[in-house]
Amino acid sequence: MLIVVARHVNPSSRSRPAFVAAIDVGVEVDVGSNSSYFKFNLDFMTFYNLVRLNNDNSYLSAYQIVRNYTASHQNAFFDMIDNALQGPNSARDAEARMLLDEWLLRPVRDPYVDLTDTVSVCGTEACNPIPAPLRPPTDFLWQRDPFQLAGGGSSTVESPGVDYILPYWMGRYYGVISADAVESSAAPSVAVAPVL
C-alpha cells in the first residue's frame, strides 16, 4: 500500500518488490486479531491516501474490510478518516464528537490503570470497548487497543494532546464539528473570534 502512495508523491519512483500480495489479503490478516493494534492506525492512514488519491475500487473494498472490523471500537480518529472516505454519517459523526468530548475527561498525566475489576472481562481483554475516559493513559489514544484492561505509567508524563487535536481538526475540516461549537473556558458566551 505504501508503495502506491509513494508513487503518487514521486511518479518517477521505479522501486518495486519482487512479490506484492493483494491489498485485501494483507487487510484480512490484520483483522484476524487485535494484537499489535497499531497496525489498524497504519491501515487507516494509508487508506486515507490510497482511496482519496486513486480511482480504484479495490482500495475502497479493502478499506471496507478494516473499517467493518473496527467500526465498533469507538475510535474518533478512525471515524474522521471514514468520514473523509465515505462522506457524512450522522451516527458515526455523533460518536466522534462524543468521543472527543469524553477525551477531555481523561487524566492529564499517566497514572497506572487496571480495569480488570471495573469492566466485564472476556479472556485477557474487556468484552466491549472501554469508555474513552477510563482507558489506560497513552500518547495517542486512538492507536491503542480499546479493549486493553491495564496500562499507563507513574503519573509523571503529561499527555501531548495530539490524540485530541488531530481528530478535532479533521472534524472541523470535514464539517463534523462546527466552528460555533468552540467555547472559550474564559468567557461564558459561545462567540467565536473573528477571522482576520
Tab-separated table of N, CA and C in Angstrom, residues 28-190:
chain	number	residue	atom	x	y	z
A	28	GLU	N	-7.021	-8.664	5.444
A	28	GLU	CA	-7.665	-9.847	6.053
A	28	GLU	C	-6.792	-10.420	7.173
A	29	VAL	N	-5.474	-10.372	7.001
A	29	VAL	CA	-4.569	-10.832	8.058
A	29	VAL	C	-4.670	-9.892	9.256
A	30	ASP	N	-4.710	-8.591	9.006
A	30	ASP	CA	-4.786	-7.610	10.101
A	30	ASP	C	-6.025	-7.803	10.962
A	31	VAL	N	-7.169	-8.053	10.335
A	31	VAL	CA	-8.413	-8.154	11.099
A	31	VAL	C	-8.570	-9.515	11.777
A	32	GLY	N	-7.556	-10.344	11.694
A	32	GLY	CA	-7.598	-11.636	12.370
A	32	GLY	C	-7.540	-11.526	13.880
A	33	SER	N	-6.997	-10.413	14.404
A	33	SER	CA	-6.915	-10.220	15.856
A	33	SER	C	-6.611	-8.755	16.166
A	34	ASN	N	-6.720	-8.425	17.450
A	34	ASN	CA	-6.386	-7.073	17.913
A	34	ASN	C	-4.925	-6.957	18.338
A	35	SER	N	-4.146	-8.033	18.175
A	35	SER	CA	-2.743	-7.963	18.584
A	35	SER	C	-2.047	-6.866	17.792
A	36	SER	N	-1.165	-6.163	18.450
A	36	SER	CA	-0.472	-5.039	17.819
A	36	SER	C	-1.469	-4.089	17.162
A	37	TYR	N	-2.313	-3.494	17.979
A	37	TYR	CA	-3.420	-2.662	17.490
A	37	TYR	C	-2.955	-1.512	16.601
A	38	PHE	N	-1.706	-1.111	16.724
A	38	PHE	CA	-1.162	-0.015	15.915
A	38	PHE	C	-1.292	-0.296	14.422
A	39	LYS	N	-1.341	-1.565	14.032
A	39	LYS	CA	-1.484	-1.918	12.619
A	39	LYS	C	-2.729	-1.279	12.014
A	40	PHE	N	-3.790	-1.117	12.814
A	40	PHE	CA	-5.013	-0.511	12.283
A	40	PHE	C	-4.801	0.975	11.992
A	41	ASN	N	-3.980	1.638	12.808
A	41	ASN	CA	-3.633	3.031	12.512
A	41	ASN	C	-2.892	3.121	11.192
A	42	LEU	N	-1.943	2.214	10.981
A	42	LEU	CA	-1.219	2.204	9.710
A	42	LEU	C	-2.171	1.950	8.550
A	43	ASP	N	-3.109	1.020	8.728
A	43	ASP	CA	-4.097	0.750	7.680
A	43	ASP	C	-4.913	2.001	7.373
A	44	PHE	N	-5.483	2.630	8.398
A	44	PHE	CA	-6.345	3.783	8.175
A	44	PHE	C	-5.593	4.952	7.545
A	45	MET	N	-4.378	5.210	8.034
A	45	MET	CA	-3.620	6.328	7.469
A	45	MET	C	-3.241	6.063	6.017
A	46	THR	N	-2.933	4.833	5.690
A	46	THR	CA	-2.581	4.503	4.315
A	46	THR	C	-3.806	4.554	3.412
A	47	PHE	N	-4.915	3.981	3.867
A	47	PHE	CA	-6.140	4.023	3.059
A	47	PHE	C	-6.644	5.448	2.877
A	48	TYR	N	-6.407	6.304	3.865
A	48	TYR	CA	-6.815	7.712	3.745
A	48	TYR	C	-6.244	8.301	2.459
A	49	ASN	N	-5.001	7.984	2.174
A	49	ASN	CA	-4.385	8.494	0.945
A	49	ASN	C	-4.725	7.642	-0.276
A	50	LEU	N	-4.684	6.332	-0.150
A	50	LEU	CA	-4.960	5.461	-1.295
A	50	LEU	C	-6.340	5.715	-1.886
A	51	VAL	N	-7.342	5.752	-1.044
A	51	VAL	CA	-8.715	5.904	-1.529
A	51	VAL	C	-8.950	7.311	-2.068
A	52	ARG	N	-8.443	8.324	-1.377
A	52	ARG	CA	-8.670	9.710	-1.834
A	52	ARG	C	-7.924	10.029	-3.117
A	53	LEU	N	-6.735	9.463	-3.298
A	53	LEU	CA	-5.878	9.863	-4.404
A	53	LEU	C	-5.972	8.962	-5.627
A	54	ASN	N	-6.715	7.877	-5.544
A	54	ASN	CA	-6.811	6.949	-6.668
A	54	ASN	C	-8.267	6.612	-6.958
A	55	ASN	N	-8.547	6.317	-8.193
A	55	ASN	CA	-9.891	5.894	-8.587
A	55	ASN	C	-9.906	4.391	-8.793
A	56	ASP	N	-9.593	3.650	-7.753
A	56	ASP	CA	-9.533	2.209	-7.846
A	56	ASP	C	-10.436	1.625	-6.764
A	57	ASN	N	-11.534	1.008	-7.166
A	57	ASN	CA	-12.495	0.469	-6.203
A	57	ASN	C	-11.922	-0.638	-5.339
A	58	SER	N	-10.844	-1.292	-5.778
A	58	SER	CA	-10.259	-2.348	-4.954
A	58	SER	C	-9.702	-1.768	-3.660
A	59	TYR	N	-9.207	-0.535	-3.688
A	59	TYR	CA	-8.719	0.098	-2.463
A	59	TYR	C	-9.872	0.344	-1.498
A	60	LEU	N	-10.986	0.820	-2.036
A	60	LEU	CA	-12.144	1.098	-1.183
A	60	LEU	C	-12.706	-0.193	-0.599
A	61	SER	N	-12.752	-1.261	-1.370
A	61	SER	CA	-13.280	-2.521	-0.838
A	61	SER	C	-12.329	-3.103	0.203
A	62	ALA	N	-11.016	-2.957	0.012
A	62	ALA	CA	-10.058	-3.417	1.021
A	62	ALA	C	-10.170	-2.561	2.285
A	63	TYR	N	-10.347	-1.259	2.109
A	63	TYR	CA	-10.548	-0.370	3.258
A	63	TYR	C	-11.784	-0.804	4.044
A	64	GLN	N	-12.834	-1.162	3.334
A	64	GLN	CA	-14.091	-1.517	3.991
A	64	GLN	C	-13.921	-2.736	4.901
A	65	ILE	N	-13.002	-3.623	4.575
A	65	ILE	CA	-12.736	-4.790	5.430
A	65	ILE	C	-12.249	-4.329	6.797
A	66	VAL	N	-11.251	-3.438	6.799
A	66	VAL	CA	-10.710	-2.968	8.078
A	66	VAL	C	-11.706	-2.057	8.789
A	67	ARG	N	-12.464	-1.292	8.058
A	67	ARG	CA	-13.466	-0.426	8.686
A	67	ARG	C	-14.563	-1.255	9.332
A	68	ASN	N	-15.042	-2.282	8.652
A	68	ASN	CA	-16.085	-3.129	9.227
A	68	ASN	C	-15.615	-3.768	10.527
A	69	TYR	N	-14.352	-4.152	10.565
A	69	TYR	CA	-13.814	-4.794	11.771
A	69	TYR	C	-13.703	-3.801	12.927
A	70	THR	N	-13.299	-2.576	12.661
A	70	THR	CA	-13.024	-1.600	13.729
A	70	THR	C	-14.161	-0.607	13.975
A	71	ALA	N	-15.233	-0.662	13.218
A	71	ALA	CA	-16.300	0.346	13.332
A	71	ALA	C	-16.886	0.432	14.735
A	72	SER	N	-16.906	-0.661	15.458
A	72	SER	CA	-17.489	-0.667	16.804
A	72	SER	C	-16.460	-0.373	17.901
A	73	HIS	N	-15.232	-0.024	17.528
A	73	HIS	CA	-14.157	0.163	18.513
A	73	HIS	C	-14.133	1.540	19.173
A	74	GLN	N	-15.071	2.402	18.840
A	74	GLN	CA	-15.158	3.741	19.434
A	74	GLN	C	-13.828	4.479	19.306
A	75	ASN	N	-13.485	4.800	18.063
A	75	ASN	CA	-12.204	5.422	17.749
A	75	ASN	C	-12.467	6.696	16.935
A	76	ALA	N	-12.287	7.853	17.546
A	76	ALA	CA	-12.592	9.126	16.884
A	76	ALA	C	-11.720	9.360	15.657
A	77	PHE	N	-10.467	8.949	15.702
A	77	PHE	CA	-9.568	9.129	14.564
A	77	PHE	C	-10.042	8.297	13.378
A	78	PHE	N	-10.392	7.034	13.615
A	78	PHE	CA	-10.892	6.187	12.540
A	78	PHE	C	-12.217	6.730	12.000
A	79	ASP	N	-13.053	7.258	12.897
A	79	ASP	CA	-14.332	7.848	12.461
A	79	ASP	C	-14.109	9.019	11.518
A	80	MET	N	-13.116	9.846	11.800
A	80	MET	CA	-12.851	11.005	10.942
A	80	MET	C	-12.308	10.565	9.579
A	81	ILE	N	-11.469	9.544	9.557
A	81	ILE	CA	-10.979	9.037	8.280
A	81	ILE	C	-12.133	8.433	7.487
A	82	ASP	N	-13.019	7.724	8.172
A	82	ASP	CA	-14.173	7.154	7.483
A	82	ASP	C	-15.049	8.259	6.903
A	83	ASN	N	-15.202	9.356	7.629
A	83	ASN	CA	-15.957	10.487	7.090
A	83	ASN	C	-15.304	11.024	5.828
A	84	ALA	N	-13.982	11.135	5.844
A	84	ALA	CA	-13.262	11.647	4.675
A	84	ALA	C	-13.439	10.737	3.468
A	85	LEU	N	-13.510	9.425	3.699
A	85	LEU	CA	-13.573	8.472	2.593
A	85	LEU	C	-14.994	8.108	2.177
A	86	GLN	N	-15.933	8.116	3.122
A	86	GLN	CA	-17.297	7.656	2.833
A	86	GLN	C	-18.336	8.772	2.875
A	87	GLY	N	-17.947	9.942	3.361
A	87	GLY	CA	-18.908	11.034	3.464
A	87	GLY	C	-19.607	11.042	4.814
A	88	PRO	N	-20.497	12.005	5.015
A	88	PRO	CA	-21.191	12.158	6.300
A	88	PRO	C	-22.046	10.946	6.664
A	89	ASN	N	-22.111	10.682	7.970
A	89	ASN	CA	-22.969	9.652	8.524
A	89	ASN	C	-23.334	10.139	9.918
A	90	SER	N	-24.595	10.411	10.163
A	90	SER	CA	-24.984	11.091	11.402
A	90	SER	C	-24.605	10.296	12.657
A	91	ALA	N	-24.796	8.980	12.653
A	91	ALA	CA	-24.479	8.187	13.851
A	91	ALA	C	-22.968	8.152	14.101
A	92	ARG	N	-22.188	7.891	13.062
A	92	ARG	CA	-20.725	7.830	13.223
A	92	ARG	C	-20.164	9.188	13.610
A	93	ASP	N	-20.654	10.252	12.984
A	93	ASP	CA	-20.142	11.587	13.278
A	93	ASP	C	-20.515	12.030	14.687
A	94	ALA	N	-21.713	11.647	15.153
A	94	ALA	CA	-22.106	11.956	16.536
A	94	ALA	C	-21.210	11.187	17.513
A	95	GLU	N	-20.876	9.940	17.164
A	95	GLU	CA	-19.969	9.164	18.014
A	95	GLU	C	-18.611	9.858	18.112
A	96	ALA	N	-18.095	10.344	16.995
A	96	ALA	CA	-16.790	11.012	17.006
A	96	ALA	C	-16.825	12.242	17.907
A	97	ARG	N	-17.881	13.042	17.809
A	97	ARG	CA	-17.999	14.231	18.676
A	97	ARG	C	-18.061	13.818	20.147
A	98	MET	N	-18.836	12.766	20.443
A	98	MET	CA	-18.962	12.284	21.818
A	98	MET	C	-17.612	11.791	22.344
A	99	LEU	N	-16.873	11.047	21.509
A	99	LEU	CA	-15.570	10.528	21.933
A	99	LEU	C	-14.587	11.657	22.209
A	100	LEU	N	-14.638	12.711	21.416
A	100	LEU	CA	-13.755	13.852	21.673
A	100	LEU	C	-14.157	14.563	22.962
A	101	ASP	N	-15.461	14.669	23.209
A	101	ASP	CA	-15.905	15.241	24.488
A	101	ASP	C	-15.431	14.374	25.654
A	102	GLU	N	-15.523	13.067	25.486
A	102	GLU	CA	-15.067	12.152	26.536
A	102	GLU	C	-13.545	12.216	26.723
A	103	TRP	N	-12.820	12.460	25.625
A	103	TRP	CA	-11.354	12.555	25.737
A	103	TRP	C	-10.987	13.655	26.721
A	104	LEU	N	-11.763	14.731	26.732
A	104	LEU	CA	-11.477	15.860	27.624
A	104	LEU	C	-11.619	15.478	29.097
A	105	LEU	N	-12.261	14.363	29.394
A	105	LEU	CA	-12.437	13.904	30.769
A	105	LEU	C	-11.285	13.001	31.232
A	106	ARG	N	-10.353	12.719	30.334
A	106	ARG	CA	-9.228	11.841	30.670
A	106	ARG	C	-8.229	12.558	31.586
A	107	PRO	N	-7.466	11.807	32.373
A	107	PRO	CA	-6.456	12.450	33.222
A	107	PRO	C	-5.375	13.111	32.365
A	108	VAL	N	-4.837	14.209	32.867
A	108	VAL	CA	-3.805	14.947	32.144
A	108	VAL	C	-2.477	14.181	32.169
A	109	ARG	N	-2.220	13.492	33.266
A	109	ARG	CA	-0.975	12.724	33.397
A	109	ARG	C	-1.238	11.245	33.144
A	110	ASP	N	-0.255	10.413	33.383
A	110	ASP	CA	-0.323	8.997	33.006
A	110	ASP	C	-0.366	8.035	34.192
A	111	PRO	N	-1.424	8.056	34.999
A	111	PRO	CA	-1.470	7.115	36.122
A	111	PRO	C	-1.617	5.681	35.606
A	112	TYR	N	-1.136	4.729	36.377
A	112	TYR	CA	-1.339	3.334	36.008
A	112	TYR	C	-2.805	2.997	36.246
A	113	VAL	N	-3.413	2.317	35.287
A	113	VAL	CA	-4.829	1.959	35.358
A	113	VAL	C	-4.962	0.452	35.172
A	114	ASP	N	-5.759	-0.180	36.025
A	114	ASP	CA	-6.105	-1.596	35.860
A	114	ASP	C	-7.619	-1.707	36.025
A	115	LEU	N	-8.286	-2.021	34.933
A	115	LEU	CA	-9.748	-2.055	34.909
A	115	LEU	C	-10.306	-3.474	35.022
A	116	THR	N	-9.483	-4.413	35.401
A	116	THR	CA	-9.904	-5.815	35.464
A	116	THR	C	-11.140	-6.005	36.330
A	117	ASP	N	-11.234	-5.269	37.437
A	117	ASP	CA	-12.381	-5.405	38.338
A	117	ASP	C	-13.462	-4.361	38.080
A	118	THR	N	-13.288	-3.544	37.028
A	118	THR	CA	-14.228	-2.457	36.755
A	118	THR	C	-15.159	-2.748	35.587
A	119	VAL	N	-14.651	-3.456	34.578
A	119	VAL	CA	-15.436	-3.738	33.371
A	119	VAL	C	-15.566	-5.245	33.183
A	120	SER	N	-16.492	-5.651	32.333
A	120	SER	CA	-16.647	-7.078	32.015
A	120	SER	C	-15.429	-7.560	31.241
A	121	VAL	N	-14.879	-8.690	31.663
A	121	VAL	CA	-13.661	-9.218	31.060
A	121	VAL	C	-13.973	-10.506	30.313
A	122	CYS	N	-13.461	-10.578	29.080
A	122	CYS	CA	-13.588	-11.782	28.248
A	122	CYS	C	-12.173	-12.245	27.895
A	123	GLY	N	-11.688	-13.230	28.604
A	123	GLY	CA	-10.321	-13.694	28.384
A	123	GLY	C	-9.331	-12.717	28.991
A	124	THR	N	-8.490	-12.121	28.132
A	124	THR	CA	-7.481	-11.171	28.616
A	124	THR	C	-7.834	-9.724	28.289
A	125	GLU	N	-9.013	-9.489	27.719
A	125	GLU	CA	-9.423	-8.134	27.344
A	125	GLU	C	-10.833	-7.853	27.830
A	126	ALA	N	-11.220	-6.586	27.741
A	126	ALA	CA	-12.591	-6.206	28.056
A	126	ALA	C	-13.518	-6.793	26.991
A	127	CYS	N	-14.735	-7.091	27.381
A	127	CYS	CA	-15.702	-7.656	26.434
A	127	CYS	C	-16.169	-6.614	25.420
A	128	ASN	N	-16.195	-5.367	25.824
A	128	ASN	CA	-16.634	-4.252	24.971
A	128	ASN	C	-15.580	-3.158	25.021
A	129	PRO	N	-15.595	-2.243	24.032
A	129	PRO	CA	-14.643	-1.132	24.106
A	129	PRO	C	-14.803	-0.381	25.423
A	130	ILE	N	-13.701	-0.099	26.055
A	130	ILE	CA	-13.714	0.634	27.317
A	130	ILE	C	-14.022	2.096	27.015
A	131	PRO	N	-14.897	2.742	27.803
A	131	PRO	CA	-15.178	4.168	27.568
A	131	PRO	C	-13.884	4.988	27.553
A	132	ALA	N	-13.808	5.927	26.645
A	132	ALA	CA	-12.579	6.716	26.450
A	132	ALA	C	-12.020	7.325	27.735
A	133	PRO	N	-12.847	7.873	28.635
A	133	PRO	CA	-12.255	8.474	29.845
A	133	PRO	C	-11.561	7.468	30.760
A	134	LEU	N	-11.915	6.184	30.648
A	134	LEU	CA	-11.356	5.178	31.540
A	134	LEU	C	-10.157	4.437	30.955
A	135	ARG	N	-9.941	4.523	29.661
A	135	ARG	CA	-8.882	3.748	29.019
A	135	ARG	C	-7.509	4.104	29.606
A	136	PRO	N	-6.613	3.113	29.645
A	136	PRO	CA	-5.268	3.395	30.168
A	136	PRO	C	-4.592	4.539	29.413
A	137	PRO	N	-3.876	5.410	30.131
A	137	PRO	CA	-3.197	6.542	29.503
A	137	PRO	C	-2.172	6.101	28.458
A	138	THR	N	-2.019	6.923	27.445
A	138	THR	CA	-1.091	6.652	26.357
A	138	THR	C	-0.813	7.951	25.623
A	139	ASP	N	0.149	7.939	24.715
A	139	ASP	CA	0.494	9.160	23.985
A	139	ASP	C	-0.482	9.465	22.858
A	140	PHE	N	-1.124	8.448	22.279
A	140	PHE	CA	-2.111	8.660	21.211
A	140	PHE	C	-3.189	7.599	21.400
A	141	LEU	N	-4.261	7.975	22.060
A	141	LEU	CA	-5.296	7.041	22.487
A	141	LEU	C	-5.807	6.159	21.358
A	142	TRP	N	-5.953	6.711	20.169
A	142	TRP	CA	-6.613	6.001	19.072
A	142	TRP	C	-5.730	4.944	18.418
A	143	GLN	N	-4.485	4.831	18.828
A	143	GLN	CA	-3.634	3.767	18.296
A	143	GLN	C	-3.560	2.581	19.255
A	144	ARG	N	-4.243	2.666	20.366
A	144	ARG	CA	-4.220	1.604	21.380
A	144	ARG	C	-5.500	0.783	21.330
A	145	ASP	N	-5.371	-0.471	21.695
A	145	ASP	CA	-6.490	-1.401	21.740
A	145	ASP	C	-7.551	-0.876	22.716
A	146	PRO	N	-8.790	-0.620	22.248
A	146	PRO	CA	-9.823	-0.091	23.145
A	146	PRO	C	-10.349	-1.121	24.143
A	147	PHE	N	-9.877	-2.361	24.034
A	147	PHE	CA	-10.268	-3.428	24.956
A	147	PHE	C	-9.179	-3.696	25.996
A	148	GLN	N	-8.092	-2.926	25.944
A	148	GLN	CA	-6.944	-3.112	26.853
A	148	GLN	C	-7.359	-2.782	28.280
A	149	LEU	N	-7.077	-3.694	29.188
A	149	LEU	CA	-7.530	-3.550	30.570
A	149	LEU	C	-6.579	-2.758	31.455
A	150	ALA	N	-5.293	-2.812	31.192
A	150	ALA	CA	-4.333	-2.186	32.098
A	150	ALA	C	-3.225	-1.497	31.323
A	151	GLY	N	-2.656	-0.479	31.944
A	151	GLY	CA	-1.542	0.243	31.344
A	151	GLY	C	-1.402	1.613	31.962
A	152	GLY	N	-0.448	2.359	31.470
A	152	GLY	CA	-0.202	3.691	31.985
A	152	GLY	C	1.209	3.808	32.512
A	153	GLY	N	1.393	4.743	33.410
A	153	GLY	CA	2.730	4.997	33.935
A	153	GLY	C	2.692	5.278	35.413
A	154	SER	N	3.400	6.337	35.802
A	154	SER	CA	3.507	6.669	37.230
A	154	SER	C	3.047	8.093	37.512
A	155	SER	N	2.167	8.615	36.667
A	155	SER	CA	1.604	9.967	36.829
A	155	SER	C	2.650	11.068	36.702
A	156	THR	N	3.724	10.818	35.926
A	156	THR	CA	4.761	11.836	35.759
A	156	THR	C	4.801	12.416	34.349
A	157	VAL	N	4.209	11.730	33.373
A	157	VAL	CA	4.249	12.202	31.990
A	157	VAL	C	2.905	12.829	31.634
A	158	GLU	N	2.952	14.028	31.093
A	158	GLU	CA	1.728	14.725	30.708
A	158	GLU	C	1.344	14.354	29.276
A	159	SER	N	0.058	14.240	29.040
A	159	SER	CA	-0.450	13.886	27.709
A	159	SER	C	-0.089	14.969	26.701
A	160	PRO	N	0.380	14.591	25.500
A	160	PRO	CA	0.707	15.589	24.490
A	160	PRO	C	-0.536	16.199	23.850
A	161	GLY	N	-1.673	15.500	23.910
A	161	GLY	CA	-2.919	16.052	23.393
A	161	GLY	C	-3.140	15.897	21.904
A	162	VAL	N	-2.175	15.339	21.169
A	162	VAL	CA	-2.348	15.207	19.721
A	162	VAL	C	-3.484	14.251	19.392
A	163	ASP	N	-3.806	13.326	20.312
A	163	ASP	CA	-4.902	12.402	20.071
A	163	ASP	C	-6.259	13.111	20.141
A	164	TYR	N	-6.279	14.300	20.683
A	164	TYR	CA	-7.485	15.137	20.610
A	164	TYR	C	-7.396	16.072	19.409
A	165	ILE	N	-6.261	16.714	19.250
A	165	ILE	CA	-6.098	17.751	18.227
A	165	ILE	C	-6.311	17.214	16.813
A	166	LEU	N	-5.726	16.064	16.485
A	166	LEU	CA	-5.829	15.542	15.125
A	166	LEU	C	-7.266	15.227	14.721
A	167	PRO	N	-8.016	14.389	15.458
A	167	PRO	CA	-9.397	14.155	15.024
A	167	PRO	C	-10.282	15.392	15.154
A	168	TYR	N	-9.972	16.283	16.110
A	168	TYR	CA	-10.763	17.511	16.238
A	168	TYR	C	-10.658	18.353	14.968
A	169	TRP	N	-9.440	18.601	14.500
A	169	TRP	CA	-9.280	19.447	13.318
A	169	TRP	C	-9.722	18.752	12.042
A	170	MET	N	-9.611	17.427	11.996
A	170	MET	CA	-10.200	16.710	10.871
A	170	MET	C	-11.718	16.893	10.894
A	171	GLY	N	-12.289	16.820	12.095
A	171	GLY	CA	-13.734	17.033	12.238
A	171	GLY	C	-14.154	18.430	11.816
A	172	ARG	N	-13.354	19.407	12.143
A	172	ARG	CA	-13.651	20.779	11.696
A	172	ARG	C	-13.561	20.859	10.178
A	173	TYR	N	-12.505	20.283	9.594
A	173	TYR	CA	-12.300	20.346	8.152
A	173	TYR	C	-13.436	19.667	7.393
A	174	TYR	N	-13.864	18.506	7.883
A	174	TYR	CA	-14.900	17.752	7.179
A	174	TYR	C	-16.313	18.108	7.625
A	175	GLY	N	-16.471	19.135	8.445
A	175	GLY	CA	-17.796	19.624	8.817
A	175	GLY	C	-18.500	18.812	9.886
A	176	VAL	N	-17.790	17.937	10.570
A	176	VAL	CA	-18.383	17.147	11.644
A	176	VAL	C	-18.518	17.999	12.904
A	177	ILE	N	-17.574	18.902	13.105
A	177	ILE	CA	-17.582	19.807	14.249
A	177	ILE	C	-17.674	21.217	13.702
A	178	SER	N	-18.698	21.937	14.115
A	178	SER	CA	-18.877	23.293	13.593
A	178	SER	C	-18.043	24.291	14.391
A	179	ALA	N	-17.699	25.379	13.731
A	179	ALA	CA	-16.878	26.410	14.373
A	179	ALA	C	-17.590	27.024	15.562
A	180	ASP	N	-18.917	27.123	15.509
A	180	ASP	CA	-19.640	27.742	16.622
A	180	ASP	C	-19.762	26.804	17.826
A	181	ALA	N	-19.253	25.583	17.696
A	181	ALA	CA	-19.252	24.655	18.834
A	181	ALA	C	-18.076	24.921	19.765
A	182	VAL	N	-17.156	25.789	19.332
A	182	VAL	CA	-15.978	26.092	20.148
A	182	VAL	C	-16.368	27.123	21.195
A	183	GLU	N	-16.070	26.814	22.446
A	183	GLU	CA	-16.414	27.715	23.534
A	183	GLU	C	-15.179	28.014	24.365
A	184	SER	N	-14.968	29.265	24.658
A	184	SER	CA	-13.834	29.654	25.480
A	184	SER	C	-14.132	29.338	26.934
A	185	SER	N	-13.168	28.754	27.623
A	185	SER	CA	-13.356	28.492	29.049
A	185	SER	C	-13.223	29.778	29.857
A	186	ALA	N	-12.715	30.832	29.224
A	186	ALA	CA	-12.537	32.105	29.927
A	186	ALA	C	-13.757	33.013	29.794
A	187	ALA	N	-14.629	32.706	28.849
A	187	ALA	CA	-15.792	33.567	28.621
A	187	ALA	C	-17.060	32.725	28.642
A	188	PRO	N	-18.153	33.260	29.162
A	188	PRO	CA	-19.389	32.487	29.267
A	188	PRO	C	-20.143	32.337	27.939
A	189	SER	N	-19.786	33.106	26.925
A	189	SER	CA	-20.532	33.040	25.660
A	189	SER	C	-19.885	32.037	24.723
A	190	VAL	N	-20.624	31.679	23.653
A	190	VAL	CA	-20.095	30.769	22.647
A	190	VAL	C	-19.621	31.524	21.424
